Amino acid sequence: MAVDLHLLADRIDEREQPVGDGVADDTAAIQAAITANRSVFIPTGSYCITAPLAIPGGRYILGAPGATLINQGLGTAMQITAAGSRLEGLSIRGVEVSYGSVRVLDR
């Protein structure tokens, strides 16, 4: 079962809780969830990331409809560091990742 980012609030420093408002930097909260859990559910919202998310092997990341990562860093939004990870139903501004297919979108 995937761990809901919002349910991790009691395990993440209050300053690092995901906001999903499209403005606040959610990088640390999302990275902490991915690092600590094999499955993570990202609820509907716009989550700003300012550094690449490191995704270890064997992770399952599921985005709800409307879950979007807004890459405000320069370059890479995610770095999958080992085989066996799966991203599903999650959009990244400029790139959409869904069911194993990648499609470049206009910004």
mmCIF file of C-alpha atoms in Angstrom:
data_model
loop_
_atom_site.group_PDB
_atom_site.id
_atom_site.type_symbol
_atom_site.label_atom_id
_atom_site.label_comp_id
_atom_site.label_asym_id
_atom_site.label_seq_id
_atom_site.Cartn_x
_atom_site.Cartn_y
_atom_site.Cartn_z
ATOM 1 C CA MET A 1 0.000 0.000 0.000
ATOM 2 C CA ALA A 2 1.309 3.451 -0.927
ATOM 3 C CA VAL A 3 2.029 5.943 1.837
ATOM 4 C CA ASP A 4 0.074 9.192 1.369
ATOM 5 C CA LEU A 5 2.359 12.252 1.595
ATOM 6 C CA HIS A 6 -0.201 14.017 3.769
ATOM 7 C CA LEU A 7 -0.274 11.095 6.221
ATOM 8 C CA LEU A 8 3.477 11.420 6.719
ATOM 9 C CA ALA A 9 3.056 14.805 8.411
ATOM 10 C CA ASP A 10 3.682 13.358 11.882
ATOM 11 C CA ARG A 11 7.003 11.868 10.686
ATOM 12 C CA ILE A 12 8.286 14.890 8.770
ATOM 13 C CA ASP A 13 9.570 18.097 10.380
ATOM 14 C CA GLU A 14 6.734 20.660 10.307
ATOM 15 C CA ARG A 15 8.832 22.977 8.116
ATOM 16 C CA GLU A 16 9.212 20.168 5.569
ATOM 17 C CA GLN A 17 5.611 19.056 5.127
ATOM 18 C CA PRO A 18 4.375 19.022 1.539
ATOM 19 C CA VAL A 19 2.087 21.915 0.711
ATOM 20 C CA GLY A 20 1.151 21.274 -2.911
ATOM 21 C CA ASP A 21 0.124 24.882 -3.567
ATOM 22 C CA GLY A 22 2.421 25.460 -6.539
ATOM 23 C CA VAL A 23 4.482 28.026 -4.607
ATOM 24 C CA ALA A 24 6.114 26.426 -1.534
ATOM 25 C CA ASP A 25 9.232 24.282 -2.018
ATOM 26 C CA ASP A 26 8.121 20.677 -1.465
ATOM 27 C CA THR A 27 11.432 19.052 -2.453
ATOM 28 C CA ALA A 28 12.539 17.961 1.045
ATOM 29 C CA ALA A 29 9.154 16.504 2.014
ATOM 30 C CA ILE A 30 8.770 14.505 -1.187
ATOM 31 C CA GLN A 31 12.370 13.272 -1.064
ATOM 32 C CA ALA A 32 11.957 12.206 2.585
ATOM 33 C CA ALA A 33 8.828 10.228 1.690
ATOM 34 C CA ILE A 34 10.517 8.534 -1.291
ATOM 35 C CA THR A 35 13.629 7.694 0.724
ATOM 36 C CA ALA A 36 11.710 6.232 3.684
ATOM 37 C CA ASN A 37 8.963 4.319 1.838
ATOM 38 C CA ARG A 38 8.852 1.847 -1.033
ATOM 39 C CA SER A 39 5.457 3.206 -2.176
ATOM 40 C CA VAL A 40 4.358 6.846 -2.078
ATOM 41 C CA PHE A 41 0.999 8.344 -3.105
ATOM 42 C CA ILE A 42 1.125 11.987 -4.183
ATOM 43 C CA PRO A 43 -2.308 13.636 -3.791
ATOM 44 C CA THR A 44 -3.791 16.143 -6.227
ATOM 45 C CA GLY A 45 -1.850 19.389 -6.069
ATOM 46 C CA SER A 46 1.071 21.262 -7.567
ATOM 47 C CA TYR A 47 4.334 20.423 -5.805
ATOM 48 C CA CYS A 48 7.378 22.644 -6.446
ATOM 49 C CA ILE A 49 10.744 20.935 -6.538
ATOM 50 C CA THR A 50 14.002 22.867 -6.680
ATOM 51 C CA ALA A 51 16.467 19.967 -6.881
ATOM 52 C CA PRO A 52 16.397 16.563 -8.569
ATOM 53 C CA LEU A 53 14.500 13.869 -6.653
ATOM 54 C CA ALA A 54 16.660 10.769 -6.147
ATOM 55 C CA ILE A 55 14.534 7.676 -6.623
ATOM 56 C CA PRO A 56 16.176 4.452 -5.386
ATOM 57 C CA GLY A 57 15.323 1.173 -7.081
ATOM 58 C CA GLY A 58 12.172 -0.687 -6.185
ATOM 59 C CA ARG A 59 10.017 2.399 -5.549
ATOM 60 C CA TYR A 60 6.411 2.873 -6.646
ATOM 61 C CA ILE A 61 5.234 6.460 -6.901
ATOM 62 C CA LEU A 62 1.574 7.002 -7.709
ATOM 63 C CA GLY A 63 0.143 10.425 -8.459
ATOM 64 C CA ALA A 64 -3.551 11.191 -8.076
ATOM 65 C CA PRO A 65 -5.289 12.855 -11.025
ATOM 66 C CA GLY A 66 -3.964 16.416 -11.052
ATOM 67 C CA ALA A 67 -0.766 15.631 -9.108
ATOM 68 C CA THR A 68 1.958 17.731 -10.705
ATOM 69 C CA LEU A 69 5.619 18.304 -9.905
ATOM 70 C CA ILE A 70 6.786 21.753 -10.961
ATOM 71 C CA ASN A 71 10.504 21.586 -11.659
ATOM 72 C CA GLN A 72 11.913 24.963 -10.581
ATOM 73 C CA GLY A 73 15.497 23.725 -10.561
ATOM 74 C CA LEU A 74 17.742 23.768 -13.562
ATOM 75 C CA GLY A 75 17.741 20.562 -15.555
ATOM 76 C CA THR A 76 16.813 17.136 -14.212
ATOM 77 C CA ALA A 77 13.647 16.748 -12.139
ATOM 78 C CA MET A 78 14.217 13.112 -11.126
ATOM 79 C CA GLN A 79 17.117 10.727 -11.078
ATOM 80 C CA ILE A 80 16.253 7.043 -10.852
ATOM 81 C CA THR A 81 19.344 5.518 -9.267
ATOM 82 C CA ALA A 82 18.545 1.807 -9.728
ATOM 83 C CA ALA A 83 16.218 -0.452 -11.698
ATOM 84 C CA GLY A 84 12.754 -1.512 -10.669
ATOM 85 C CA SER A 85 11.072 1.815 -9.897
ATOM 86 C CA ARG A 86 7.676 2.728 -11.290
ATOM 87 C CA LEU A 87 6.025 6.148 -11.634
ATOM 88 C CA GLU A 88 2.371 6.297 -12.539
ATOM 89 C CA GLY A 89 -0.196 9.044 -13.052
ATOM 90 C CA LEU A 90 2.244 11.849 -12.196
ATOM 91 C CA SER A 91 2.918 14.924 -14.321
ATOM 92 C CA ILE A 92 6.091 16.970 -14.304
ATOM 93 C CA ARG A 93 5.863 20.424 -15.834
ATOM 94 C CA GLY A 94 7.480 20.109 -19.247
ATOM 95 C CA VAL A 95 7.435 16.295 -19.140
ATOM 96 C CA GLU A 96 4.532 13.980 -18.465
ATOM 97 C CA VAL A 97 5.281 10.560 -16.965
ATOM 98 C CA SER A 98 2.473 8.037 -17.048
ATOM 99 C CA TYR A 99 2.344 4.250 -17.227
ATOM 100 C CA GLY A 100 5.948 3.953 -18.321
ATOM 101 C CA SER A 101 5.661 6.296 -21.318
ATOM 102 C CA VAL A 102 7.404 9.646 -21.494
ATOM 103 C CA ARG A 103 6.167 12.501 -23.648
ATOM 104 C CA VAL A 104 7.733 15.977 -23.874
ATOM 105 C CA LEU A 105 5.197 18.772 -23.539
ATOM 106 C CA ASP A 106 5.509 22.477 -24.287
ATOM 107 C CA ARG A 107 6.181 24.554 -21.181
#
